[in-house]
Amino acid sequence: MSRPKNQNYKGHGLSKGKEREQRASIRFKTTLMNTLMDVLRHRPGWVEVKDEGEWDFYWCDVSWLRENFDHTYMDEHVRISHFRNHYELTRKNYMVKNLKRFRKQLEREAGKLEAAKCDFFPKTFEMPCEYHLFVEEFRKNPGITWIMKPVARSQGKGIFLFRRLKDIMDWRKDARSSDDQKDEIPVENYVAQRYIENPYLIGGRKFDLRVYVLVMSYIPLRAWLYRDGFARFSNTRFTLSSIDDQYVHLTNVAVQKTSPDYHPKKGCKWMLQRFRQYLASKHGPEAVETLFSDMDNIFVKSLQSVQKVIISDKHCFELYGYDILIDQTLKPWLLEVNASPSLTASSQEDYELKTCLLEDTLHVVDMEARLTGREKRVGGFDLMWNDGPVSREEGPPDLSGMGNFVANTHLGCVNDRNNQLRQLFRSLQNQKKVSS
Amino acid sequence: MLQEESDLSLVIAQIVQKLKGSNLYAQLERQAWASLQRPEIKLQSLKEDIKEFFKISGWEKKLQNAVYSELSVFPLPSHPAAPPEHLKEPLVYMRKAQGSWEKRILKSLNSMCTELSIPLARKRPVGEQKELLNKWNEMGTDEPDLSLFRPVYAPKDFLEVLINLRNPNYENGDSLSFRTHLGLIQVPLKVKDIPELKEFFVELGLTTGQLGIDDSTQVPPELFENEHVRIGQKVLAEQDSAAAQQYIRQGSPTALRAELWALILNISSQPEDILYYEQLKTNVIQHDLLVDSLIYKDVKLTASNDDYYFVFEDYLYQVLLCFSRDTSVLGHFAYNSASPPKSYIRGKLGLEEYAVFYPPNGVIPFHGFSMYVAPLCFLYHEPSKLYQIFREMYVRFFFRLHSISSHPSGIVSLCLLFETLLQTYLPQLFYHLREIGAQPCKVSIWFLTHRTVP
């Protein structure tokens, strides 16, 4: 039976040809003790291995990866939850470098308009090496606020805002005599980023969005977008007048937890569905469609920018947590990408979101070899990019290039994953029966 | 026939009387005068020409909406000799029950006042006024010491009163029979059964499209959703209140909901409305009321702790504090079984000339009151508009959820309807819940008093 050759029918990365063997049991290993452990332990046919036992699946942390990946042999079927050099995407200074390079390339190949689609990252400079470039930019825009972020830390630690050059004297890259350099403690690498002074506010409060993207491979690029996510609110009202108040500006839950106003019962999170509905009732469905498709653009372009540098090992997959900030013109900005998004649950709702997210991640990774490889949706995940854009419609893509293309993403939409999974697995079972 | 006609002309006369004092009347008059300049207005056919002009320019529609709005709270026809209390509540025993409930609330409020030695109202010193004005948009950051305040009552206290309601003319008999009502409400009010409900809510029938059901992901939008949205936009363009009310019985599209509700309630933010709200705000700044503390406490206990409403905390203060001072709300007591509490100047107890309503709007907030406003914050972001919408919804609908009356949309009837349906169609469940001490009304009283819009 011949199939028309088009992108929608491309498999999404399962080994072609050779029949994938079904394993009797899948040995997993992980050091994380939260929702992930619950999900792994409850998965039928999965057994935990501890210490030095052999494993088929390892949800590791990045430090283990750094030390052991290069001298660990993995069978073909084995899966591990990080890419070797994921930091090309997740460390702020590398991310900026890669994006800038990608942007230049796009401009050369496809023109200014296309390159402008990469302008979702606020102007960023590495410190101290780009100090002088930064000062140039700083002087061009007097009076604006900048934010300093340590390159490698998380949970809001070490971040501060500034408006005057003297606040960042430590990062001044001066010509120093070699004697001085020996004695000085090297400064930690930071990035200075233009602070978005007009964030979209709800109830006078600033918030950012956490979105989950699952990448199964980089070459070719295959990425899935999860429908659920949440908006994290700052506990206090937004005002530019007090840039010392960490609690207003940094919306990371970790920072909010320490704010004197923080009451654990006072959930600081809104599910994305509620957020999307709020925006739709305020701005209308078209504006919301535009915003969400701009966000799709952020996910795809950011992944494309590191496509060539990330070592695309077929054993690897990665679940990223994207942090997005919306400004008052409804433009989304990329704040950062997390390779190890927090899997600890802050509330019952959060627990359910994360367990479903992880269950669906494991469905897509498909250690049980149940999927055909042609699925466009698995549970709450929609296939967003499959070596090319994926359309919501079935059938051959509209080759005329006219804009009837609707992307296969449903961020913030209804997530009837239970129904979908039931139907999916039932039809997979039937297919197996027919072919055996 | 003659009686109906004279009834109708009476209704018309009453509505005209009410509208005469409104801003719309002044505007119509102005428009009529201005229209005399227009070439199509001829002296011979003055009346018809002006009417035609009103029709074309949309003023007739505005008048229609205003009349519709008045009709929605117009009392049901009654005996001409009936005293005004009958408009509030025709059944004596209900009136009495409401009266004694109010006495209890006031007693509780007064004793709290005395215990804490806090006056019911006090003028703020200038410094405090300035501070409040500065903080107007973020009153939630204030953390006054509210530990000594208690909510005046909670829905469960109110439920206790409803449970003890009895019609003295009705003898239930001690013997249990299949007629015995298993629920908590023991008053013989007529409630609809399923066939009647089906007729009443005909738009929820299986053969009618509904948003929320027929626009789910599996259903192609061409079948219902697209057309329904298109009609919604048309209704908004026509600015017809009655049409809008009929339209949303099949569900309201998210993007149109705010405008549709405003249209149905006949709310359009005129400069006078914004001015009125600003005036209320000034009242708040100048005087501090005891009920303000009750409002603060309620917001902190309920909305601030809710995952979805905590962002709107500041809006809630801006609405509720002004609401307490809005004397126009007193108008609704003509058809509400409740009556506004009165406060007498010291030493002049009982003398009507020395009485004032307290709080100025006559409504004492109870535990959970702020949750009436909270969901509206999703739709309206401008404080004066949010305020208008909430006030209108309160005087049309919400007041019925916490006053004792025999009205078919009142809380007593709603509870009884709920229990009756449950007992009729799920008797085993009802019996089981009773046995384990979870009477359905007790379990769902919060939902009934807060989530039903009669």
Short mmCIF file of N, CA and C in Angstrom, two decimals, chain B residues 126-229:
data_model
loop_
_atom_site.label_atom_id
_atom_site.label_comp_id
_atom_site.label_asym_id
_atom_site.label_seq_id
_atom_site.Cartn_x
_atom_site.Cartn_y
_atom_site.Cartn_z
N VAL B 126 -7.16 63.58 58.25
CA VAL B 126 -6.66 63.91 56.91
C VAL B 126 -5.48 63.04 56.50
N GLY B 127 -4.57 62.82 57.47
CA GLY B 127 -3.40 62.00 57.15
C GLY B 127 -3.79 60.61 56.68
N GLU B 128 -4.76 60.03 57.39
CA GLU B 128 -5.20 58.69 57.03
C GLU B 128 -5.87 58.69 55.66
N GLN B 129 -6.61 59.75 55.38
CA GLN B 129 -7.28 59.85 54.08
C GLN B 129 -6.26 59.83 52.96
N LYS B 130 -5.21 60.64 53.14
CA LYS B 130 -4.17 60.73 52.09
C LYS B 130 -3.54 59.36 51.86
N GLU B 131 -3.27 58.69 52.98
CA GLU B 131 -2.60 57.39 52.89
C GLU B 131 -3.48 56.41 52.12
N LEU B 132 -4.77 56.42 52.44
CA LEU B 132 -5.67 55.47 51.79
C LEU B 132 -5.77 55.77 50.30
N LEU B 133 -5.82 57.06 49.97
CA LEU B 133 -5.91 57.44 48.57
C LEU B 133 -4.69 56.94 47.79
N ASN B 134 -3.51 57.07 48.42
CA ASN B 134 -2.29 56.58 47.76
C ASN B 134 -2.32 55.09 47.54
N LYS B 135 -2.92 54.40 48.50
CA LYS B 135 -2.90 52.94 48.45
C LYS B 135 -4.14 52.37 47.79
N TRP B 136 -4.94 53.21 47.16
CA TRP B 136 -6.25 52.76 46.68
C TRP B 136 -6.15 51.54 45.76
N ASN B 137 -5.09 51.49 44.92
CA ASN B 137 -5.00 50.39 43.98
C ASN B 137 -4.33 49.16 44.54
N GLU B 138 -3.89 49.23 45.79
CA GLU B 138 -3.26 48.04 46.35
C GLU B 138 -3.61 47.89 47.82
N MET B 139 -4.90 47.99 48.09
CA MET B 139 -5.33 47.89 49.49
C MET B 139 -5.05 46.52 50.07
N GLY B 140 -4.83 45.57 49.20
CA GLY B 140 -4.54 44.24 49.69
C GLY B 140 -3.23 44.15 50.45
N THR B 141 -2.34 45.12 50.21
CA THR B 141 -1.05 45.07 50.89
C THR B 141 -1.19 45.47 52.35
N ASP B 142 -2.28 46.15 52.65
CA ASP B 142 -2.55 46.51 54.03
C ASP B 142 -2.75 45.25 54.86
N GLU B 143 -2.15 45.20 56.02
CA GLU B 143 -2.41 44.03 56.86
C GLU B 143 -2.93 44.51 58.21
N PRO B 144 -4.18 45.02 58.23
CA PRO B 144 -4.68 45.49 59.53
C PRO B 144 -4.90 44.31 60.46
N ASP B 145 -4.91 44.57 61.73
CA ASP B 145 -5.10 43.50 62.69
C ASP B 145 -6.57 43.15 62.76
N LEU B 146 -6.94 42.05 62.15
CA LEU B 146 -8.35 41.68 62.09
C LEU B 146 -8.67 40.52 63.01
N SER B 147 -7.72 40.18 63.88
CA SER B 147 -7.91 38.95 64.66
C SER B 147 -9.13 39.02 65.57
N LEU B 148 -9.50 40.25 65.99
CA LEU B 148 -10.62 40.34 66.92
C LEU B 148 -11.97 40.35 66.22
N PHE B 149 -11.93 40.57 64.90
CA PHE B 149 -13.21 40.60 64.17
C PHE B 149 -13.64 39.20 63.81
N ARG B 150 -14.95 38.99 63.90
CA ARG B 150 -15.45 37.71 63.41
C ARG B 150 -16.48 38.02 62.34
N PRO B 151 -16.60 37.15 61.34
CA PRO B 151 -17.69 37.35 60.38
C PRO B 151 -19.02 37.33 61.12
N VAL B 152 -19.96 38.12 60.67
CA VAL B 152 -21.23 38.21 61.37
C VAL B 152 -21.99 36.90 61.31
N TYR B 153 -21.95 36.26 60.16
CA TYR B 153 -22.48 34.89 60.07
C TYR B 153 -21.93 34.23 58.83
N ALA B 154 -22.09 32.93 58.77
CA ALA B 154 -21.61 32.16 57.62
C ALA B 154 -22.81 31.43 57.02
N PRO B 155 -22.68 30.99 55.78
CA PRO B 155 -23.82 30.26 55.17
C PRO B 155 -24.36 29.13 56.01
N LYS B 156 -23.52 28.46 56.79
CA LYS B 156 -24.06 27.36 57.58
C LYS B 156 -24.97 27.84 58.69
N ASP B 157 -24.69 29.04 59.24
CA ASP B 157 -25.59 29.60 60.26
C ASP B 157 -26.93 29.90 59.63
N PHE B 158 -26.85 30.44 58.42
CA PHE B 158 -28.08 30.78 57.70
C PHE B 158 -28.88 29.52 57.43
N LEU B 159 -28.18 28.48 57.06
CA LEU B 159 -28.86 27.21 56.78
C LEU B 159 -29.61 26.72 58.01
N GLU B 160 -29.02 26.90 59.19
CA GLU B 160 -29.70 26.50 60.42
C GLU B 160 -31.06 27.18 60.54
N VAL B 161 -31.08 28.46 60.20
CA VAL B 161 -32.35 29.19 60.27
C VAL B 161 -33.35 28.61 59.28
N LEU B 162 -32.89 28.31 58.08
CA LEU B 162 -33.79 27.77 57.06
C LEU B 162 -34.35 26.42 57.48
N ILE B 163 -33.49 25.65 58.15
CA ILE B 163 -33.93 24.32 58.60
C ILE B 163 -35.07 24.44 59.58
N ASN B 164 -35.04 25.49 60.39
CA ASN B 164 -36.06 25.63 61.43
C ASN B 164 -37.30 26.38 60.99
N LEU B 165 -37.38 26.70 59.72
CA LEU B 165 -38.57 27.38 59.21
C LEU B 165 -39.76 26.44 59.24
N ARG B 166 -40.88 26.94 59.80
CA ARG B 166 -42.08 26.13 59.78
C ARG B 166 -43.26 27.00 59.44
N ASN B 167 -44.17 26.47 58.65
CA ASN B 167 -45.42 27.14 58.38
C ASN B 167 -46.41 26.76 59.48
N PRO B 168 -46.84 27.74 60.28
CA PRO B 168 -47.72 27.38 61.41
C PRO B 168 -49.07 26.83 60.98
N ASN B 169 -49.43 27.06 59.70
CA ASN B 169 -50.72 26.56 59.24
C ASN B 169 -50.63 25.16 58.67
N TYR B 170 -49.46 24.61 58.67
CA TYR B 170 -49.28 23.33 57.98
C TYR B 170 -48.96 22.25 58.99
N GLU B 171 -49.80 21.23 58.99
CA GLU B 171 -49.59 20.17 59.94
C GLU B 171 -48.98 18.98 59.22
N ASN B 172 -47.76 18.69 59.56
CA ASN B 172 -47.06 17.62 58.85
C ASN B 172 -47.43 16.25 59.36
N GLY B 173 -47.83 16.23 60.60
CA GLY B 173 -48.14 14.93 61.21
C GLY B 173 -46.87 14.23 61.63
N ASP B 174 -47.00 13.43 62.67
CA ASP B 174 -45.81 12.75 63.18
C ASP B 174 -45.50 11.49 62.41
N SER B 175 -46.52 10.91 61.81
CA SER B 175 -46.27 9.60 61.18
C SER B 175 -45.51 9.79 59.87
N LEU B 176 -44.54 8.93 59.70
CA LEU B 176 -43.77 9.00 58.45
C LEU B 176 -44.54 8.29 57.35
N SER B 177 -44.49 8.86 56.17
CA SER B 177 -45.15 8.19 55.04
C SER B 177 -44.26 8.43 53.83
N PHE B 178 -44.70 7.91 52.71
CA PHE B 178 -43.87 8.12 51.52
C PHE B 178 -43.85 9.58 51.11
N ARG B 179 -44.77 10.35 51.70
CA ARG B 179 -44.78 11.77 51.38
C ARG B 179 -43.75 12.55 52.19
N THR B 180 -43.23 11.91 53.23
CA THR B 180 -42.35 12.67 54.11
C THR B 180 -41.13 13.17 53.35
N HIS B 181 -40.86 14.41 53.57
CA HIS B 181 -39.72 14.98 52.90
C HIS B 181 -38.46 14.67 53.70
N LEU B 182 -37.48 14.03 53.06
CA LEU B 182 -36.30 13.57 53.79
C LEU B 182 -35.31 14.68 54.07
N GLY B 183 -35.51 15.80 53.42
CA GLY B 183 -34.48 16.83 53.49
C GLY B 183 -34.61 17.72 54.71
N LEU B 184 -33.83 18.78 54.69
CA LEU B 184 -33.76 19.69 55.82
C LEU B 184 -34.85 20.75 55.77
N ILE B 185 -35.22 21.14 54.55
CA ILE B 185 -36.20 22.21 54.42
C ILE B 185 -37.59 21.62 54.60
N GLN B 186 -38.32 22.15 55.56
CA GLN B 186 -39.61 21.58 55.88
C GLN B 186 -40.74 22.57 55.69
N VAL B 187 -40.69 23.33 54.64
CA VAL B 187 -41.81 24.23 54.35
C VAL B 187 -42.43 23.82 53.03
N PRO B 188 -43.74 23.92 52.95
CA PRO B 188 -44.44 23.43 51.76
C PRO B 188 -44.49 24.45 50.63
N LEU B 189 -43.36 24.71 50.04
CA LEU B 189 -43.37 25.62 48.89
C LEU B 189 -43.47 24.80 47.62
N LYS B 190 -44.06 25.41 46.62
CA LYS B 190 -44.18 24.68 45.36
C LYS B 190 -42.88 24.81 44.58
N VAL B 191 -42.35 23.66 44.20
CA VAL B 191 -41.15 23.69 43.36
C VAL B 191 -41.44 22.92 42.08
N LYS B 192 -40.67 23.21 41.07
CA LYS B 192 -40.90 22.57 39.78
C LYS B 192 -40.41 21.13 39.81
N ASP B 193 -41.10 20.29 39.07
CA ASP B 193 -40.56 18.94 38.89
C ASP B 193 -39.88 18.86 37.53
N ILE B 194 -39.36 17.70 37.20
CA ILE B 194 -38.52 17.59 35.99
C ILE B 194 -39.25 18.02 34.71
N PRO B 195 -40.48 17.56 34.47
CA PRO B 195 -41.14 18.03 33.24
C PRO B 195 -41.27 19.55 33.19
N GLU B 196 -41.59 20.15 34.35
CA GLU B 196 -41.72 21.61 34.35
C GLU B 196 -40.37 22.27 34.14
N LEU B 197 -39.33 21.70 34.74
CA LEU B 197 -38.00 22.25 34.55
C LEU B 197 -37.57 22.12 33.10
N LYS B 198 -37.94 21.00 32.51
CA LYS B 198 -37.57 20.81 31.09
C LYS B 198 -38.18 21.91 30.24
N GLU B 199 -39.41 22.27 30.60
CA GLU B 199 -40.09 23.31 29.84
C GLU B 199 -39.46 24.67 30.12
N PHE B 200 -39.14 24.88 31.40
CA PHE B 200 -38.59 26.16 31.81
C PHE B 200 -37.23 26.39 31.17
N PHE B 201 -36.43 25.32 31.15
CA PHE B 201 -35.08 25.42 30.60
C PHE B 201 -35.02 24.76 29.22
N VAL B 202 -36.00 25.10 28.38
CA VAL B 202 -36.12 24.40 27.10
C VAL B 202 -34.84 24.52 26.26
N GLU B 203 -34.10 25.58 26.47
CA GLU B 203 -32.89 25.76 25.66
C GLU B 203 -31.78 24.79 26.04
N LEU B 204 -31.95 24.11 27.18
CA LEU B 204 -30.95 23.12 27.56
C LEU B 204 -31.31 21.74 27.04
N GLY B 205 -32.36 21.66 26.21
CA GLY B 205 -32.81 20.37 25.71
C GLY B 205 -31.79 19.72 24.80
N LEU B 206 -31.98 18.41 24.58
CA LEU B 206 -31.01 17.64 23.81
C LEU B 206 -30.95 18.06 22.36
N THR B 207 -32.03 18.65 21.86
CA THR B 207 -32.03 18.99 20.43
C THR B 207 -31.58 20.41 20.17
N THR B 208 -31.24 21.12 21.24
CA THR B 208 -30.76 22.50 21.05
C THR B 208 -29.27 22.55 21.28
N GLY B 209 -28.58 23.32 20.48
CA GLY B 209 -27.14 23.44 20.65
C GLY B 209 -26.81 24.21 21.91
N GLN B 210 -25.70 23.86 22.52
CA GLN B 210 -25.27 24.55 23.73
C GLN B 210 -23.76 24.72 23.70
N LEU B 211 -23.30 25.92 24.02
CA LEU B 211 -21.85 26.10 24.15
C LEU B 211 -21.41 25.40 25.41
N GLY B 212 -20.28 24.75 25.34
CA GLY B 212 -19.82 23.97 26.48
C GLY B 212 -20.06 22.50 26.22
N ILE B 213 -20.99 22.21 25.29
CA ILE B 213 -21.24 20.81 24.94
C ILE B 213 -21.02 20.63 23.44
N ASP B 214 -21.72 21.46 22.67
CA ASP B 214 -21.67 21.26 21.22
C ASP B 214 -20.51 21.99 20.57
N ASP B 215 -19.61 22.53 21.38
CA ASP B 215 -18.42 23.12 20.79
C ASP B 215 -17.18 22.40 21.30
N SER B 216 -17.36 21.18 21.77
CA SER B 216 -16.21 20.45 22.29
C SER B 216 -15.31 20.05 21.13
N THR B 217 -14.11 19.61 21.45
CA THR B 217 -13.10 19.44 20.42
C THR B 217 -13.50 18.49 19.31
N GLN B 218 -14.32 17.48 19.63
CA GLN B 218 -14.63 16.52 18.57
C GLN B 218 -15.68 17.04 17.58
N VAL B 219 -16.43 18.05 17.99
CA VAL B 219 -17.52 18.50 17.12
C VAL B 219 -17.02 19.58 16.17
N PRO B 220 -17.22 19.41 14.89
CA PRO B 220 -16.76 20.44 13.96
C PRO B 220 -17.52 21.74 14.20
N PRO B 221 -16.79 22.85 14.23
CA PRO B 221 -17.44 24.13 14.58
C PRO B 221 -18.54 24.55 13.62
N GLU B 222 -18.53 24.00 12.39
CA GLU B 222 -19.57 24.44 11.44
C GLU B 222 -20.94 24.02 11.89
N LEU B 223 -21.00 22.97 12.73
CA LEU B 223 -22.31 22.45 13.08
C LEU B 223 -23.09 23.38 13.99
N PHE B 224 -22.41 24.05 14.89
CA PHE B 224 -23.15 24.92 15.80
C PHE B 224 -22.35 26.16 16.18
N GLU B 225 -21.08 25.94 16.57
CA GLU B 225 -20.33 27.01 17.22
C GLU B 225 -20.22 28.27 16.35
N ASN B 226 -19.81 28.10 15.10
CA ASN B 226 -19.58 29.27 14.25
C ASN B 226 -20.83 30.12 14.12
N GLU B 227 -21.96 29.45 13.86
CA GLU B 227 -23.20 30.19 13.67
C GLU B 227 -23.59 30.89 14.96
N HIS B 228 -23.41 30.20 16.07
CA HIS B 228 -23.81 30.78 17.36
C HIS B 228 -22.99 32.03 17.67
N VAL B 229 -21.69 31.96 17.37
CA VAL B 229 -20.84 33.13 17.61
C VAL B 229 -21.28 34.27 16.71
#
